[in-house]
Coordinates of C-alpha atoms in Angstrom, one line a residue:
M625 CA 26.4 143.3 92.3
E626 CA 28.9 140.5 92.9
A627 CA 29.0 137.2 90.9
E628 CA 26.8 134.4 92.3
P629 CA 28.9 132.1 94.4
R630 CA 28.8 128.3 93.8
G631 CA 25.9 126.8 95.7
A632 CA 23.3 128.5 97.7
E633 CA 22.9 126.1 100.6
P634 CA 24.1 127.0 104.1
V635 CA 27.7 126.4 105.0
W636 CA 28.6 124.7 108.3
V637 CA 31.8 124.7 110.3
S638 CA 31.2 121.1 111.4
E639 CA 30.7 120.0 107.8
A640 CA 33.9 121.7 106.8
L641 CA 35.8 119.9 109.6
R642 CA 34.3 116.6 108.5
V643 CA 35.1 117.0 104.8
L644 CA 38.6 118.2 105.5
G645 CA 39.1 115.4 107.9
D646 CA 37.9 112.8 105.4
A647 CA 40.3 114.3 102.8
L648 CA 43.3 113.8 105.1
R649 CA 42.2 110.4 106.4
S650 CA 42.4 109.0 102.9
S651 CA 46.0 110.1 102.5
C652 CA 47.6 109.4 105.9
A653 CA 47.5 106.5 108.3
P654 CA 47.0 108.1 111.8
P655 CA 43.9 110.2 112.2
T656 CA 44.8 113.8 111.8
V657 CA 42.6 116.5 113.4
W658 CA 41.7 119.9 112.0
F659 CA 41.0 122.7 114.3
K660 CA 38.8 125.8 113.8
E661 CA 40.7 129.0 114.6
S662 CA 38.9 131.5 116.9
S663 CA 41.4 134.1 118.1
Q664 CA 41.4 137.4 116.2
K665 CA 45.2 137.1 115.8
N666 CA 45.2 133.7 114.1
L667 CA 42.1 134.5 112.0
R668 CA 44.2 137.1 110.2
S669 CA 45.9 134.4 108.2
R670 CA 43.9 131.2 108.6
D671 CA 40.6 129.6 109.4
F672 CA 41.4 125.9 109.8
L673 CA 44.7 124.3 111.0
V674 CA 46.3 121.0 111.4
P675 CA 49.2 121.7 113.8
R676 CA 52.7 121.0 112.7
G677 CA 53.2 118.4 115.4
A678 CA 50.3 116.3 114.1
L679 CA 51.6 116.5 110.6
K680 CA 54.9 114.9 111.7
K681 CA 53.0 111.9 112.9
S682 CA 51.2 111.4 109.6
F683 CA 53.7 112.4 106.9
P684 CA 57.5 111.7 106.5
D685 CA 59.3 114.7 107.9
G686 CA 56.0 116.4 108.4
E687 CA 55.8 117.5 104.7
V688 CA 52.4 117.3 103.2
P689 CA 52.4 116.1 99.5
A690 CA 51.8 118.8 97.0
E691 CA 49.0 116.8 95.3
L692 CA 47.1 116.6 98.7
I693 CA 47.4 120.4 99.2
Q694 CA 46.0 120.9 95.6
R695 CA 43.1 118.5 96.4
L696 CA 42.3 120.4 99.6
R697 CA 42.3 123.7 97.6
S698 CA 39.7 122.3 95.1
L699 CA 37.4 120.6 97.6
D700 CA 33.7 121.2 96.8
A701 CA 30.9 119.6 98.8
P702 CA 27.4 120.7 100.0
G703 CA 27.7 122.6 103.2
L704 CA 31.5 123.2 102.7
P705 CA 32.6 126.9 102.7
P706 CA 34.6 127.7 99.5
V707 CA 38.4 127.4 100.1
K708 CA 40.7 130.3 99.0
K709 CA 44.0 128.8 99.8
C710 CA 45.7 125.8 101.4
L711 CA 49.4 125.9 102.3
Q712 CA 51.9 124.5 104.7
S713 CA 53.4 127.1 107.1
E714 CA 55.4 127.1 110.3
A715 CA 52.2 126.6 112.2
G716 CA 51.1 123.6 110.2
L717 CA 48.7 122.9 107.4
V718 CA 46.6 126.0 106.9
I719 CA 43.3 126.7 105.1
Q720 CA 41.8 130.1 104.6
L721 CA 38.3 130.4 103.2
E722 CA 37.1 132.6 100.4
R723 CA 35.7 135.1 102.7
P724 CA 33.6 137.4 100.5
A725 CA 31.9 134.2 99.1
V726 CA 31.3 132.9 102.7
F727 CA 29.8 136.3 103.7
H728 CA 27.5 136.1 100.7
R729 CA 26.5 132.5 101.4
V730 CA 25.7 133.2 105.0
L731 CA 24.2 136.7 105.0
R732 CA 22.0 136.4 101.9
D733 CA 19.7 134.3 104.1
F734 CA 20.9 133.9 107.7
T735 CA 17.7 132.3 109.1
P736 CA 19.2 128.7 108.9
Y737 CA 21.9 130.0 111.4
L738 CA 19.2 130.8 114.0
R739 CA 18.3 127.2 114.6
P740 CA 20.2 124.1 115.8
L741 CA 22.2 122.1 113.3
P742 CA 20.2 119.6 111.2
S743 CA 21.3 116.3 112.7
A744 CA 20.6 112.6 112.7
D745 CA 18.4 111.1 115.4
D746 CA 19.9 111.7 118.9
G747 CA 17.4 110.1 121.1
Q748 CA 13.7 109.6 121.5
D749 CA 11.4 112.3 120.1
I750 CA 9.3 112.7 123.3
V751 CA 10.9 114.0 126.5
L752 CA 9.1 114.4 129.8
L753 CA 11.0 117.0 131.9
N754 CA 10.4 116.5 135.6
C755 CA 11.7 119.5 137.6
A756 CA 11.8 118.1 141.1
A757 CA 12.4 121.6 142.5
L758 CA 8.7 122.4 141.9
R759 CA 7.4 119.4 143.9
G760 CA 5.4 120.1 147.0
S761 CA 4.7 123.2 149.0
G762 CA 8.4 124.0 149.8
S763 CA 9.3 124.6 146.1
L764 CA 11.5 127.6 145.3
E765 CA 12.6 128.1 148.9
R766 CA 16.3 127.9 147.9
L767 CA 18.3 129.4 145.1
S768 CA 19.3 125.9 144.1
H769 CA 15.6 125.2 143.4
L770 CA 15.5 128.3 141.2
R771 CA 18.6 127.2 139.3
A772 CA 17.1 123.8 138.5
V773 CA 13.9 125.5 137.2
L774 CA 15.9 127.9 135.0
I775 CA 17.9 125.0 133.5
A776 CA 14.8 122.9 133.0
D777 CA 13.1 125.8 131.2
H778 CA 16.1 126.4 129.0
L779 CA 16.4 122.7 128.1
A780 CA 12.7 122.6 127.2
E781 CA 13.2 125.5 124.8
V782 CA 16.3 124.1 123.1
L783 CA 14.9 120.6 122.8
T784 CA 11.8 122.0 121.2
L785 CA 14.0 123.8 118.7
K786 CA 15.6 120.4 118.0
G787 CA 12.2 118.9 117.1
K788 CA 11.5 117.1 120.3
C789 CA 8.0 117.0 121.8
I790 CA 8.4 118.3 125.4
Y791 CA 6.1 117.8 128.5
M792 CA 7.0 119.7 131.6
V793 CA 6.0 118.5 135.1
P794 CA 5.0 119.0 137.8
A795 CA 2.7 122.0 137.5
A796 CA 3.6 125.1 139.5
P797 CA 2.3 124.2 143.0
C798 CA 0.6 127.6 143.7
K799 CA -0.2 131.0 142.3
E800 CA 2.7 132.6 144.2
V801 CA 5.2 130.4 142.4
E802 CA 3.5 130.8 139.1
E803 CA 3.6 134.6 139.4
Y804 CA 7.3 134.5 140.5
L805 CA 8.3 132.5 137.5
S806 CA 6.2 134.8 135.3
Q807 CA 8.4 137.7 136.5
L808 CA 11.3 135.8 135.0
G809 CA 9.6 135.2 131.7
I810 CA 8.8 131.6 132.4
S811 CA 5.4 130.2 131.5
W812 CA 5.5 127.0 133.5
P813 CA 2.4 124.8 133.4
C814 CA 0.1 125.7 136.2
S815 CA -2.1 123.5 138.4
V816 CA -5.5 125.0 137.5
D817 CA -8.2 122.3 137.2
E818 CA -5.6 119.6 137.7
P819 CA -7.5 116.2 137.9
S820 CA -7.5 114.5 141.2
L821 CA -4.8 112.0 142.0
E822 CA -6.4 110.6 145.1
E823 CA -7.6 107.4 143.6
T824 CA -4.2 106.6 142.2
V825 CA -2.5 107.5 145.5
S826 CA -4.9 105.3 147.4
S827 CA -4.2 102.3 145.1
F828 CA -0.4 102.9 145.5
K829 CA -0.8 102.8 149.3
D830 CA -2.7 99.6 149.1
F831 CA -0.1 98.1 146.9
L832 CA 2.8 99.0 149.2
R833 CA 1.1 97.9 152.3
D834 CA 0.3 94.5 150.7
C835 CA 3.9 94.1 149.7
V836 CA 5.4 95.2 153.0
D837 CA 3.1 95.1 156.0
P838 CA -0.7 95.7 155.9
A839 CA -0.5 96.9 159.5
Q840 CA 1.9 99.8 158.7
S841 CA 0.8 103.4 159.3
P842 CA -1.2 104.8 156.4
D843 CA 0.8 108.1 156.6
V844 CA 4.3 106.7 156.2
I845 CA 5.1 103.3 154.7
S846 CA 8.6 101.9 155.1
V847 CA 9.7 100.2 151.9
P848 CA 12.9 98.1 151.7
L849 CA 13.7 99.7 148.4
K850 CA 17.0 98.0 147.6
T851 CA 15.7 94.6 148.4
F852 CA 12.6 95.0 146.3
A853 CA 14.7 96.4 143.4
E854 CA 17.0 93.4 143.5
K855 CA 14.0 91.0 143.8
H856 CA 12.5 92.5 140.6
N857 CA 15.9 92.5 138.8
L858 CA 16.0 96.2 138.4
D859 CA 19.3 97.6 137.1
L860 CA 20.8 99.7 139.9
Q861 CA 23.9 100.9 137.9
G862 CA 24.4 104.5 138.7
Y863 CA 22.2 104.6 141.8
D864 CA 23.6 105.5 145.2
P865 CA 24.8 102.3 146.9
N866 CA 23.3 103.6 150.2
L867 CA 19.8 103.1 148.9
D868 CA 17.9 101.1 151.5
V869 CA 14.7 101.7 153.3
F870 CA 12.5 104.5 151.9
H871 CA 10.0 106.0 154.3
V872 CA 7.3 106.8 151.8
N873 CA 4.8 109.6 152.6
E874 CA 1.7 110.8 150.8
D875 CA 3.6 113.6 149.0
D876 CA 6.0 111.0 147.5
L877 CA 3.1 108.9 146.3
R878 CA 1.4 111.9 144.8
H879 CA 4.5 112.9 142.9
V880 CA 4.8 109.4 141.5
A881 CA 1.1 109.4 140.6
R882 CA 1.5 112.7 138.8
L883 CA 4.5 111.5 137.0
Q884 CA 2.7 108.3 135.9
R885 CA -0.3 110.2 134.6
S886 CA 1.9 112.7 132.7
Y887 CA 3.8 109.8 131.2
Q888 CA 0.7 108.1 130.0
E889 CA -0.6 111.3 128.5
A890 CA 2.7 112.1 126.8
V891 CA 3.5 108.7 125.5
R892 CA 0.3 107.3 123.9
G893 CA 2.3 104.3 122.8
S894 CA 5.4 106.2 121.6
P895 CA 9.0 105.9 123.1
C896 CA 9.7 108.5 125.7
T897 CA 12.6 109.6 127.9
V898 CA 11.9 110.9 131.4
L899 CA 14.5 113.5 132.4
H900 CA 14.6 114.4 136.1
I901 CA 16.2 117.9 136.6
V902 CA 17.3 117.7 140.2
S903 CA 19.3 120.0 142.6
C904 CA 22.1 118.1 144.3
E905 CA 20.4 118.3 147.7
E906 CA 17.4 116.3 146.3
E907 CA 19.4 113.8 144.1
F908 CA 19.2 111.0 146.6
H909 CA 15.5 111.4 147.2
Q910 CA 14.8 111.6 143.5
Q911 CA 16.6 108.3 143.0
K912 CA 14.3 106.7 145.5
L913 CA 11.2 108.1 143.7
D914 CA 12.6 106.8 140.5
L915 CA 12.8 103.3 141.8
L916 CA 9.5 103.5 143.7
W917 CA 7.8 104.3 140.3
R918 CA 9.4 101.3 138.7
L919 CA 8.3 99.1 141.5
M920 CA 4.7 100.3 141.8
V921 CA 4.0 100.5 138.0
P922 CA 5.5 97.5 136.2
S923 CA 5.4 99.2 132.8
A924 CA 7.6 102.0 134.2
G925 CA 10.4 99.5 134.5
D926 CA 11.1 99.9 130.8
V927 CA 10.9 103.8 130.9
A928 CA 14.2 105.5 130.1
Q929 CA 14.8 107.6 133.2
K930 CA 17.8 109.9 133.4
H931 CA 18.9 112.4 136.0
L932 CA 20.5 115.8 135.3
I933 CA 22.0 117.1 138.5
C934 CA 22.3 120.8 139.3
G935 CA 25.1 121.8 141.7
P936 CA 24.6 123.9 144.8
V937 CA 24.2 127.7 145.0
K938 CA 26.3 129.3 147.6
V939 CA 25.5 132.8 148.7
L940 CA 28.5 134.9 149.7
N941 CA 28.6 137.8 152.2
S942 CA 25.3 136.7 153.9
T943 CA 24.9 135.5 157.4
S944 CA 21.4 134.1 156.8
P945 CA 19.8 132.1 153.9
I946 CA 18.3 134.2 151.1
G947 CA 15.0 133.1 149.5
C948 CA 14.2 133.4 145.8
S949 CA 11.8 136.3 146.2
Q950 CA 14.3 138.2 148.3
Y951 CA 17.0 137.5 145.7
F952 CA 14.9 138.8 142.9
Q953 CA 14.0 142.0 144.7
L954 CA 17.7 142.6 145.7
R955 CA 18.8 142.2 142.1
K956 CA 16.0 144.4 140.9
S957 CA 16.9 147.2 143.3
Q958 CA 20.5 147.0 142.2
M959 CA 19.5 147.3 138.5
L960 CA 17.3 150.3 139.3
E961 CA 20.1 152.0 141.3
A962 CA 22.6 151.3 138.5
S963 CA 20.2 152.6 135.8
V964 CA 19.5 155.8 137.8
M965 CA 23.2 156.5 138.2
K966 CA 23.7 156.0 134.5
Y967 CA 20.6 157.7 133.0
G968 CA 19.4 160.0 135.8
E969 CA 15.9 161.2 136.5
S970 CA 14.6 159.8 133.2
V971 CA 14.4 156.3 134.8
Q972 CA 10.7 156.2 135.6
G973 CA 7.4 155.2 134.1
D974 CA 6.0 152.0 132.7
S975 CA 8.7 151.6 129.9
W976 CA 11.5 151.8 132.5
D977 CA 9.7 149.3 134.7
E978 CA 9.8 146.9 131.8
I979 CA 13.4 147.6 131.2
I980 CA 14.4 147.1 134.8
N981 CA 12.4 143.8 134.9
S982 CA 14.2 142.6 131.8
L983 CA 17.6 143.5 133.1
T984 CA 16.8 141.8 136.4
S985 CA 15.7 138.6 134.7
A986 CA 18.8 138.6 132.5
A987 CA 21.1 139.2 135.5
I988 CA 19.6 136.3 137.5
K989 CA 19.6 133.9 134.6
F990 CA 23.2 134.6 133.6
E991 CA 24.3 134.4 137.2
L992 CA 22.8 131.0 137.8
M993 CA 23.2 129.5 134.4
A994 CA 26.6 130.5 133.0
T995 CA 28.3 127.8 135.1
P996 CA 28.2 124.1 134.1
H997 CA 25.2 122.6 135.8
R998 CA 27.1 120.1 138.0
S999 CA 29.3 122.9 139.4
Q1000 CA 28.7 125.1 142.4
V1001 CA 27.5 128.7 141.7
N1002 CA 28.8 131.4 144.0
V1003 CA 26.3 134.3 144.3
N1004 CA 27.9 137.6 145.5
L1005 CA 25.0 139.8 146.7
E1006 CA 27.3 142.8 146.5
E1007 CA 28.8 141.9 143.1
A1008 CA 29.2 145.1 141.0
N1009 CA 29.5 143.1 137.8
I1010 CA 25.9 142.0 138.0
T1011 CA 24.9 145.5 136.9
T1012 CA 25.3 147.3 133.6
K1013 CA 29.0 148.0 134.4
G1014 CA 30.2 144.4 134.0
T1015 CA 31.1 142.9 130.7
K1016 CA 30.3 139.3 131.8
S1017 CA 26.7 139.8 132.9
G1018 CA 23.3 139.5 131.3
A1019 CA 22.8 143.2 131.7
F1020 CA 25.8 143.8 129.4
V1021 CA 24.3 141.5 126.8
M1022 CA 21.0 143.4 127.0
Y1023 CA 22.8 146.7 126.7
N1024 CA 24.3 145.6 123.4
C1025 CA 20.9 144.4 122.2
A1026 CA 19.6 148.0 122.9
R1027 CA 22.6 149.5 121.0
L1028 CA 21.7 147.5 117.9
A1029 CA 18.0 148.4 118.1
T1030 CA 18.9 152.1 118.5
M1031 CA 21.2 151.9 115.5
F1032 CA 18.5 150.4 113.3
D1033 CA 16.0 153.0 114.5
S1034 CA 18.5 155.7 113.5
Y1035 CA 18.9 154.1 110.0
N1036 CA 15.1 153.9 109.5
S1037 CA 14.6 157.5 110.7
A1038 CA 17.3 158.6 108.1
V1039 CA 15.5 156.6 105.4
S1040 CA 12.2 158.3 106.2
Q1041 CA 13.9 161.7 106.0
G1042 CA 15.4 160.8 102.6
D1043 CA 19.1 160.7 103.8
Y1044 CA 19.5 157.0 103.1
P1045 CA 18.0 154.8 100.3
E1046 CA 15.8 151.8 101.2
F1047 CA 17.6 148.7 102.1
P1048 CA 18.5 146.6 99.0
P1049 CA 17.8 142.8 98.7
A1050 CA 20.4 140.9 100.7
E1051 CA 21.6 138.9 97.7
E1052 CA 22.5 142.1 95.8
L1053 CA 24.8 143.5 98.5
H1054 CA 28.6 143.8 98.0
Y1055 CA 30.1 141.6 100.7
S1056 CA 33.6 142.1 99.4
S1057 CA 33.6 145.4 101.2
L1058 CA 33.6 143.6 104.6
R1059 CA 37.3 143.6 105.2
E1060 CA 37.5 144.5 108.9
E1061 CA 39.0 141.8 111.1
G1062 CA 36.1 142.2 113.5
E1063 CA 33.5 141.5 110.7
W1064 CA 35.0 138.1 109.9
L1065 CA 35.2 137.4 113.7
L1066 CA 31.5 138.1 114.1
L1067 CA 30.5 135.9 111.2
F1068 CA 32.9 133.0 111.7
N1069 CA 32.9 132.7 115.5
Y1070 CA 29.3 133.6 116.2
I1071 CA 26.8 133.6 113.3
M1072 CA 28.2 130.4 111.8
M1073 CA 28.8 128.8 115.2
F1074 CA 25.4 129.5 116.7
P1075 CA 23.6 126.4 115.3
E1076 CA 26.5 124.3 116.8
V1077 CA 26.1 126.0 120.2
L1078 CA 22.4 125.4 120.2
S1079 CA 22.9 121.7 119.3
Q1080 CA 25.5 121.2 121.9
S1081 CA 23.7 123.0 124.7
A1082 CA 21.0 120.2 125.1
Q1083 CA 23.1 117.3 123.8
M1084 CA 22.7 114.4 126.2
S1085 CA 23.4 110.7 125.9
T1086 CA 20.0 109.3 126.9
T1087 CA 21.1 105.7 126.0
S1088 CA 24.3 105.6 127.9
P1089 CA 24.7 103.3 130.9
G1090 CA 23.8 104.6 134.4
I1091 CA 21.2 107.2 135.3
R1092 CA 23.1 110.5 135.2
V1093 CA 23.4 112.7 132.1
T1094 CA 25.1 116.0 131.5
A1095 CA 24.4 118.8 129.1
N1096 CA 26.2 122.0 128.2
T1097 CA 23.4 124.2 129.6
E1098 CA 25.9 127.0 130.2
A1099 CA 26.8 127.2 126.5
V1100 CA 24.3 129.8 125.4
C1101 CA 25.1 132.3 128.3
K1102 CA 28.8 132.0 127.6
F1103 CA 28.3 132.4 123.9
L1104 CA 26.1 135.5 124.4
V1105 CA 28.7 137.2 126.7
S1106 CA 31.5 136.5 124.3
L1107 CA 29.5 137.7 121.3
S1108 CA 28.6 140.9 123.1
M1109 CA 32.2 141.6 124.0
D1110 CA 33.4 141.2 120.4
F1111 CA 30.4 143.1 119.0
S1112 CA 31.0 145.9 121.4
C1113 CA 34.7 146.2 120.4
Y1114 CA 33.6 146.3 116.7
Y1115 CA 30.8 148.8 117.3
N1116 CA 33.1 151.1 119.2
R1117 CA 35.8 151.0 116.5
V1118 CA 33.7 151.0 113.3
H1119 CA 31.3 153.7 112.2
I1120 CA 28.5 151.6 110.7
L1121 CA 26.1 154.4 109.7
G1122 CA 28.3 156.5 107.5
E1123 CA 27.8 159.9 105.9
P1124 CA 24.8 159.9 103.5
L1125 CA 27.0 159.8 100.4
P1126 CA 26.3 157.3 97.6
H1127 CA 29.8 156.0 97.3
L1128 CA 29.7 154.9 101.0
F1129 CA 26.3 153.1 100.8
R1130 CA 27.8 149.8 99.4
Q1131 CA 29.9 149.2 102.6
M1132 CA 27.2 150.6 104.9
F1133 CA 24.6 148.2 103.6
A1134 CA 26.9 145.2 103.8
R1135 CA 27.7 146.1 107.4
L1136 CA 24.1 146.6 108.3
Q1137 CA 23.2 143.2 106.9
L1138 CA 25.9 141.7 109.1
M1139 CA 24.4 143.6 112.1
K1140 CA 21.0 142.2 111.2
A1141 CA 22.4 138.7 111.5
V1142 CA 24.2 139.5 114.8
K1143 CA 20.9 140.9 116.1
G1144 CA 19.0 137.8 114.9
V1145 CA 21.5 135.5 116.8
L1146 CA 21.3 137.6 119.9
H1147 CA 17.5 137.6 119.9
S1148 CA 17.3 133.8 119.1
A1149 CA 19.8 133.0 121.9
L1150 CA 17.9 135.1 124.4
R1151 CA 14.7 133.4 123.4
T1152 CA 16.0 130.1 124.6
L1153 CA 16.5 131.7 128.0
H1154 CA 13.0 133.4 127.9
I1155 CA 14.7 136.8 128.1
L1156 CA 13.0 139.7 126.3
P1157 CA 15.7 141.7 124.5
L1158 CA 15.8 145.4 125.1
T1159 CA 14.9 147.7 122.2
Q1160 CA 16.0 150.9 124.0
I1161 CA 17.9 152.1 127.0

C-alpha cells in the first residue's frame, strides 16, 4: 500500500490554474496565463505551461527568478494537485504534477468528478424552460423542432445537476408527440388533466380589444406591439427592430396564458429566469410573444426572459422535407442493417430491440447536438459515419460503453471461478503502477475535466444586456466522442485483464479502478443526454 498523499479533498484543474496564476501575478506586472496541456505528446513532459513568449513580457530577458520557481514547486492549497517539478525550458515555464499522488487523490473516490464543479452563484435558482417547438398542433414537424427539444432536455438535466429548480413548458401537445419523445428517452411533461386556460385567454382577449379596438375580430387581434412597448417603457434592446404589428390569434394567447400560469406555479415569490429555447425559424414570433406577455401581465415586465436560439437543420440528399418520425425510422433501419452486417443472425429478439433503439437515440442526439446551438446542422441521410463504423458518432460512444461493460463482466466471472481475487478497497491500490501515457491522458483530460465540461455546457449569462444567451450545449457530445477515441486507443493497446498471476494483480487492479472511473464518466455524461448506455453488444 502506498503512503497516504497530503490532503484527501478532490483536486481541480481550474483551481490549479487559479493558484498558479495568483502565484505568478504577485511576481510580475503583466497578467501571465497558464495553459493546461492536452495533447499526448506534450503531456509526456508537462501538465501546465506558460509559453516562452508570455514570459518575455513579464520578466527581463524572459528568465523566471529561481525563488519563484522554488515557490511554485512548493505550492500547497486545497484543491491543488501536488506538484512534482517546475522548471524553465525551451517551451516556457513548465509544471509537471506528482502523477501517482494525483491518481490516488482522484481514483480513491471519483464520485466528485461525476458532477459539475462546485461554484459560486451563477444566476437565479429557478429556471422556467419554455421550448417553443412544442407549442401547438404543428410541433415536431421539422427536424429543427426536434433539435430544440433535445437541447432543452439536455439543459434541464445539466441545470438540475447544478442545483437549479427546473420547470419545463409547454406540456407535450398530444399522445403521439409524447410517445415519440419517449422513444428518445425523454420524459417531457404531458398534458394529461391540464387545467383549462379558457378563462385566462378570454380575459386576455378583452384586455387587448379594450386597448386596441373593441370592434376587432375575436379571432385575430392586431396589436401595435412596438408602439405599446415604447409607451410602457419596455426595454427593447436585443429585440428585432422590425417588430411592429402583431396579429394575435387564440393559440398565441393560450401560449402566453400557459406561460403565465407555469410562471406563477414555479415562482411562488422567488426570483426566476424564463429561458425560451427557440428554433431560428420561430425566433421572431417568440420575441412577439415575449413582449405580448409583458404587456398583458404587468408583473411579467420584471421577469428575466432570455432567448436561446437553435440554428437550422438542413437535410442533404433529399428532394422533399423529412419529418421527425421518418427521420427516426430511417436512422433505426440503418442501425439495424449495420448491426446485422457486424453481428449476423444473432441480431433479433427483445434485447436486440433495446440495443437498436438505444443506438438510434444516441445517433440522432449526437447528430443534432454535437454542433454549437446557433450553427446550422447538416444531416446526411446516407452518412455512413452515423452507424457503428464511424468514430465520431453516438453509436461509437455506445460501442465503447459496451466494451467496458463486457470487460467488467469478464472480470466478475473470473472472480467467481477463483481466477482473480475480490477487488481491494480503492484507497489501498498501487497507483504508481499506472505509467502508460494513455492512462494519464484518460485521467487528466477526461476524468478530471468532466466537472468543468458539465459546468460549462449550461453556463449562460442570464444577467447580461439584451435577450439572447448562448450555452455550450455541444460540449458533452464532443467530450464523449473524444473520450471514446482515446479510451479505444488505450483499450486496443493495453491488456487490462492480465494473466491470473499474483505479481500482476497490483497493476491490473489499478487499471480496473481507472476503467471504473472512465465508465462512471461515460454513464454520467450520457445521462445528461437521456441515453441509456449499452451493457452488451
